[in-house]
Amino acid sequence: MKPTLLILAAGMGSRYGGLKQMDELGPHGESIIDYSVYDAIQSGFEKVVFVIRESFADAFKARFEPNLAGRIKTEYVFQELNDLPEGYSLPEGREKPWGTGHAILMAKEVINEPFAIVNADDFYGREAYKQVFDFVAQSTDSNEYAMVGYALNNTLSEHGTVSRGVCEADEKGNLVNITERTKIGYEGEKIFFYEEDNKTELTGKEAVSMNFWAFKPEYFKHLEAAFIEFLKEKGTEMKSEFYFNAVVDNMIKKGEASTKVIRTDSKWFGVTYKEDKPLVQEKLDELISNGIYPKKLW
């Protein structure tokens, strides 16, 4: 079965100062989402599901539907704070979203096939989409997942340090562990990460996770069960978040799933702050100049 692309686009962009999911970055007003869906179509995906907020649903659909209609099947699902399993209610005063695991769960009624997830504000590169598509085409185990591993030096910022999940794989290329490293950055031509008063050099070739994963539809039942356990333990906390990759990590440790690390040469970039916008526009212009994308995408 051909995979679906699930785009997590419910964030409000508080650090960005607006709905960065719809911000115009390409020469004809294209957003990063436009390039993501374009790459998915070129790679063979036939459906895209957007996780959004109902409050901006009309504006979101008006922005993307005219370009996507007739090119790829689209579905829209809403991530709302009060969308909880039966028997649970929203704690009074909670305003923070429940996290990426909750966002993915919102799509369980509209996805019955293998699917890939991406962030709405991250550019992942055509090669990565093709690699994920090929993985799904070849993988027959319902509990075999995949994570795209980007070379660290293809994900760093020119404007400061970043945090990255550095991945460790076994001899078969399956994920063993992800270690969160903070304050990773360049010093001259070398790359270091800082931990308390120590700094450690990295090669730049380490595989890091940028939230581009592939799952089978059976993952939803594991995710839902884990979310209920999360609510039992931390549901009354105001800022606790439910992360999908923590569920995968737990499944790997229990021997319930495996995750292939797909190494890619694609370059990642994204928009977190307004200051990121000119650099992203510059990189898109370069890709267009190199013939990777047409000047007018749609």
PDB file of N, CA and C in Angstrom, residues 123-166:
ATOM      1  N   PHE A 123      11.987  21.553   6.435  1.00  0.00           N
ATOM      2  CA  PHE A 123      12.257  21.128   5.071  1.00  0.00           C
ATOM      3  C   PHE A 123      13.168  19.903   5.141  1.00  0.00           C
ATOM      4  N   TYR A 124      12.733  18.799   4.514  1.00  0.00           N
ATOM      5  CA  TYR A 124      13.440  17.530   4.672  1.00  0.00           C
ATOM      6  C   TYR A 124      14.195  17.056   3.432  1.00  0.00           C
ATOM      7  N   GLY A 125      13.839  17.532   2.252  1.00  0.00           N
ATOM      8  CA  GLY A 125      14.578  17.164   1.053  1.00  0.00           C
ATOM      9  C   GLY A 125      13.956  15.997   0.295  1.00  0.00           C
ATOM     10  N   ARG A 126      13.970  16.066  -1.030  1.00  0.00           N
ATOM     11  CA  ARG A 126      13.338  15.066  -1.892  1.00  0.00           C
ATOM     12  C   ARG A 126      13.867  13.654  -1.643  1.00  0.00           C
ATOM     13  N   GLU A 127      15.184  13.536  -1.504  1.00  0.00           N
ATOM     14  CA  GLU A 127      15.773  12.200  -1.344  1.00  0.00           C
ATOM     15  C   GLU A 127      15.198  11.486  -0.131  1.00  0.00           C
ATOM     16  N   ALA A 128      14.998  12.212   0.964  1.00  0.00           N
ATOM     17  CA  ALA A 128      14.483  11.596   2.183  1.00  0.00           C
ATOM     18  C   ALA A 128      13.071  11.037   1.964  1.00  0.00           C
ATOM     19  N   TYR A 129      12.223  11.774   1.259  1.00  0.00           N
ATOM     20  CA  TYR A 129      10.868  11.280   0.980  1.00  0.00           C
ATOM     21  C   TYR A 129      10.917  10.009   0.138  1.00  0.00           C
ATOM     22  N   LYS A 130      11.801  10.000  -0.854  1.00  0.00           N
ATOM     23  CA  LYS A 130      11.930   8.804  -1.710  1.00  0.00           C
ATOM     24  C   LYS A 130      12.437   7.622  -0.894  1.00  0.00           C
ATOM     25  N   GLN A 131      13.368   7.845   0.013  1.00  0.00           N
ATOM     26  CA  GLN A 131      13.898   6.765   0.836  1.00  0.00           C
ATOM     27  C   GLN A 131      12.818   6.187   1.750  1.00  0.00           C
ATOM     28  N   VAL A 132      11.973   7.050   2.314  1.00  0.00           N
ATOM     29  CA  VAL A 132      10.881   6.583   3.172  1.00  0.00           C
ATOM     30  C   VAL A 132       9.870   5.797   2.349  1.00  0.00           C
ATOM     31  N   PHE A 133       9.542   6.291   1.166  1.00  0.00           N
ATOM     32  CA  PHE A 133       8.608   5.588   0.289  1.00  0.00           C
ATOM     33  C   PHE A 133       9.143   4.196  -0.040  1.00  0.00           C
ATOM     34  N   ASP A 134      10.419   4.095  -0.361  1.00  0.00           N
ATOM     35  CA  ASP A 134      11.026   2.801  -0.699  1.00  0.00           C
ATOM     36  C   ASP A 134      11.012   1.856   0.504  1.00  0.00           C
ATOM     37  N   PHE A 135      11.235   2.384   1.700  1.00  0.00           N
ATOM     38  CA  PHE A 135      11.184   1.558   2.909  1.00  0.00           C
ATOM     39  C   PHE A 135       9.801   0.939   3.067  1.00  0.00           C
ATOM     40  N   VAL A 136       8.762   1.758   2.938  1.00  0.00           N
ATOM     41  CA  VAL A 136       7.396   1.267   3.105  1.00  0.00           C
ATOM     42  C   VAL A 136       7.075   0.207   2.054  1.00  0.00           C
ATOM     43  N   ALA A 137       7.553   0.414   0.837  1.00  0.00           N
ATOM     44  CA  ALA A 137       7.283  -0.538  -0.244  1.00  0.00           C
ATOM     45  C   ALA A 137       7.910  -1.903   0.028  1.00  0.00           C
ATOM     46  N   GLN A 138       9.025  -1.907   0.765  1.00  0.00           N
ATOM     47  CA  GLN A 138       9.765  -3.152   0.976  1.00  0.00           C
ATOM     48  C   GLN A 138       9.470  -3.811   2.319  1.00  0.00           C
ATOM     49  N   SER A 139       9.012  -3.050   3.312  1.00  0.00           N
ATOM     50  CA  SER A 139       8.834  -3.571   4.661  1.00  0.00           C
ATOM     51  C   SER A 139       7.485  -4.269   4.808  1.00  0.00           C
ATOM     52  N   THR A 140       7.514  -5.515   5.299  1.00  0.00           N
ATOM     53  CA  THR A 140       6.280  -6.292   5.452  1.00  0.00           C
ATOM     54  C   THR A 140       5.914  -6.540   6.913  1.00  0.00           C
ATOM     55  N   ASP A 141       6.783  -6.190   7.846  1.00  0.00           N
ATOM     56  CA  ASP A 141       6.557  -6.406   9.271  1.00  0.00           C
ATOM     57  C   ASP A 141       5.757  -5.237   9.844  1.00  0.00           C
ATOM     58  N   SER A 142       4.599  -5.525  10.421  1.00  0.00           N
ATOM     59  CA  SER A 142       3.735  -4.455  10.935  1.00  0.00           C
ATOM     60  C   SER A 142       4.348  -3.726  12.124  1.00  0.00           C
ATOM     61  N   ASN A 143       5.373  -4.312  12.744  1.00  0.00           N
ATOM     62  CA  ASN A 143       6.041  -3.665  13.877  1.00  0.00           C
ATOM     63  C   ASN A 143       7.446  -3.184  13.527  1.00  0.00           C
ATOM     64  N   GLU A 144       7.713  -3.035  12.230  1.00  0.00           N
ATOM     65  CA  GLU A 144       8.983  -2.445  11.798  1.00  0.00           C
ATOM     66  C   GLU A 144       8.726  -1.014  11.348  1.00  0.00           C
ATOM     67  N   TYR A 145       9.368  -0.072  12.022  1.00  0.00           N
ATOM     68  CA  TYR A 145       9.226   1.330  11.701  1.00  0.00           C
ATOM     69  C   TYR A 145      10.536   1.854  11.109  1.00  0.00           C
ATOM     70  N   ALA A 146      10.584   3.135  10.827  1.00  0.00           N
ATOM     71  CA  ALA A 146      11.817   3.727  10.299  1.00  0.00           C
ATOM     72  C   ALA A 146      11.930   5.174  10.744  1.00  0.00           C
ATOM     73  N   MET A 147      13.150   5.614  10.861  1.00  0.00           N
ATOM     74  CA  MET A 147      13.444   7.003  11.205  1.00  0.00           C
ATOM     75  C   MET A 147      14.520   7.506  10.254  1.00  0.00           C
ATOM     76  N   VAL A 148      14.308   8.668   9.674  1.00  0.00           N
ATOM     77  CA  VAL A 148      15.320   9.237   8.789  1.00  0.00           C
ATOM     78  C   VAL A 148      16.419   9.854   9.644  1.00  0.00           C
ATOM     79  N   GLY A 149      17.644   9.386   9.435  1.00  0.00           N
ATOM     80  CA  GLY A 149      18.784   9.902  10.177  1.00  0.00           C
ATOM     81  C   GLY A 149      19.582  10.874   9.327  1.00  0.00           C
ATOM     82  N   TYR A 150      19.549  12.141   9.702  1.00  0.00           N
ATOM     83  CA  TYR A 150      20.283  13.182   8.977  1.00  0.00           C
ATOM     84  C   TYR A 150      21.690  13.303   9.535  1.00  0.00           C
ATOM     85  N   ALA A 151      22.652  13.529   8.649  1.00  0.00           N
ATOM     86  CA  ALA A 151      24.006  13.810   9.120  1.00  0.00           C
ATOM     87  C   ALA A 151      23.960  15.107   9.909  1.00  0.00           C
ATOM     88  N   LEU A 152      24.529  15.082  11.107  1.00  0.00           N
ATOM     89  CA  LEU A 152      24.469  16.238  12.001  1.00  0.00           C
ATOM     90  C   LEU A 152      24.872  17.526  11.305  1.00  0.00           C
ATOM     91  N   ASN A 153      25.949  17.479  10.515  1.00  0.00           N
ATOM     92  CA  ASN A 153      26.432  18.717   9.892  1.00  0.00           C
ATOM     93  C   ASN A 153      25.497  19.248   8.806  1.00  0.00           C
ATOM     94  N   ASN A 154      24.466  18.469   8.443  1.00  0.00           N
ATOM     95  CA  ASN A 154      23.457  18.953   7.502  1.00  0.00           C
ATOM     96  C   ASN A 154      22.249  19.565   8.213  1.00  0.00           C
ATOM     97  N   THR A 155      22.344  19.700   9.543  1.00  0.00           N
ATOM     98  CA  THR A 155      21.206  20.217  10.307  1.00  0.00           C
ATOM     99  C   THR A 155      21.565  21.384  11.219  1.00  0.00           C
ATOM    100  N   LEU A 156      22.824  21.822  11.187  1.00  0.00           N
ATOM    101  CA  LEU A 156      23.255  22.850  12.132  1.00  0.00           C
ATOM    102  C   LEU A 156      22.862  24.257  11.679  1.00  0.00           C
ATOM    103  N   SER A 157      22.801  25.146  12.637  1.00  0.00           N
ATOM    104  CA  SER A 157      22.446  26.536  12.362  1.00  0.00           C
ATOM    105  C   SER A 157      23.707  27.386  12.251  1.00  0.00           C
ATOM    106  N   GLU A 158      23.626  28.386  11.409  1.00  0.00           N
ATOM    107  CA  GLU A 158      24.721  29.345  11.295  1.00  0.00           C
ATOM    108  C   GLU A 158      24.588  30.456  12.332  1.00  0.00           C
ATOM    109  N   HIS A 159      23.517  30.412  13.110  1.00  0.00           N
ATOM    110  CA  HIS A 159      23.213  31.523  14.019  1.00  0.00           C
ATOM    111  C   HIS A 159      23.211  31.124  15.482  1.00  0.00           C
ATOM    112  N   GLY A 160      23.866  30.013  15.813  1.00  0.00           N
ATOM    113  CA  GLY A 160      23.922  29.628  17.216  1.00  0.00           C
ATOM    114  C   GLY A 160      23.859  28.125  17.397  1.00  0.00           C
ATOM    115  N   THR A 161      23.787  27.693  18.643  1.00  0.00           N
ATOM    116  CA  THR A 161      23.777  26.270  18.947  1.00  0.00           C
ATOM    117  C   THR A 161      22.365  25.693  18.808  1.00  0.00           C
ATOM    118  N   VAL A 162      22.310  24.348  18.682  1.00  0.00           N
ATOM    119  CA  VAL A 162      21.037  23.650  18.536  1.00  0.00           C
ATOM    120  C   VAL A 162      21.040  22.429  19.448  1.00  0.00           C
ATOM    121  N   SER A 163      19.861  21.861  19.656  1.00  0.00           N
ATOM    122  CA  SER A 163      19.729  20.581  20.345  1.00  0.00           C
ATOM    123  C   SER A 163      19.346  19.523  19.319  1.00  0.00           C
ATOM    124  N   ARG A 164      19.945  18.356  19.412  1.00  0.00           N
ATOM    125  CA  ARG A 164      19.664  17.280  18.475  1.00  0.00           C
ATOM    126  C   ARG A 164      19.642  15.941  19.204  1.00  0.00           C
ATOM    127  N   GLY A 165      18.784  15.027  18.727  1.00  0.00           N
ATOM    128  CA  GLY A 165      18.776  13.666  19.227  1.00  0.00           C
ATOM    129  C   GLY A 165      19.752  12.838  18.410  1.00  0.00           C
ATOM    130  N   VAL A 166      20.884  12.484  19.011  1.00  0.00           N
ATOM    131  CA  VAL A 166      21.925  11.721  18.307  1.00  0.00           C
ATOM    132  C   VAL A 166      21.598  10.237  18.409  1.00  0.00           C
TER     133      VAL A 166
END
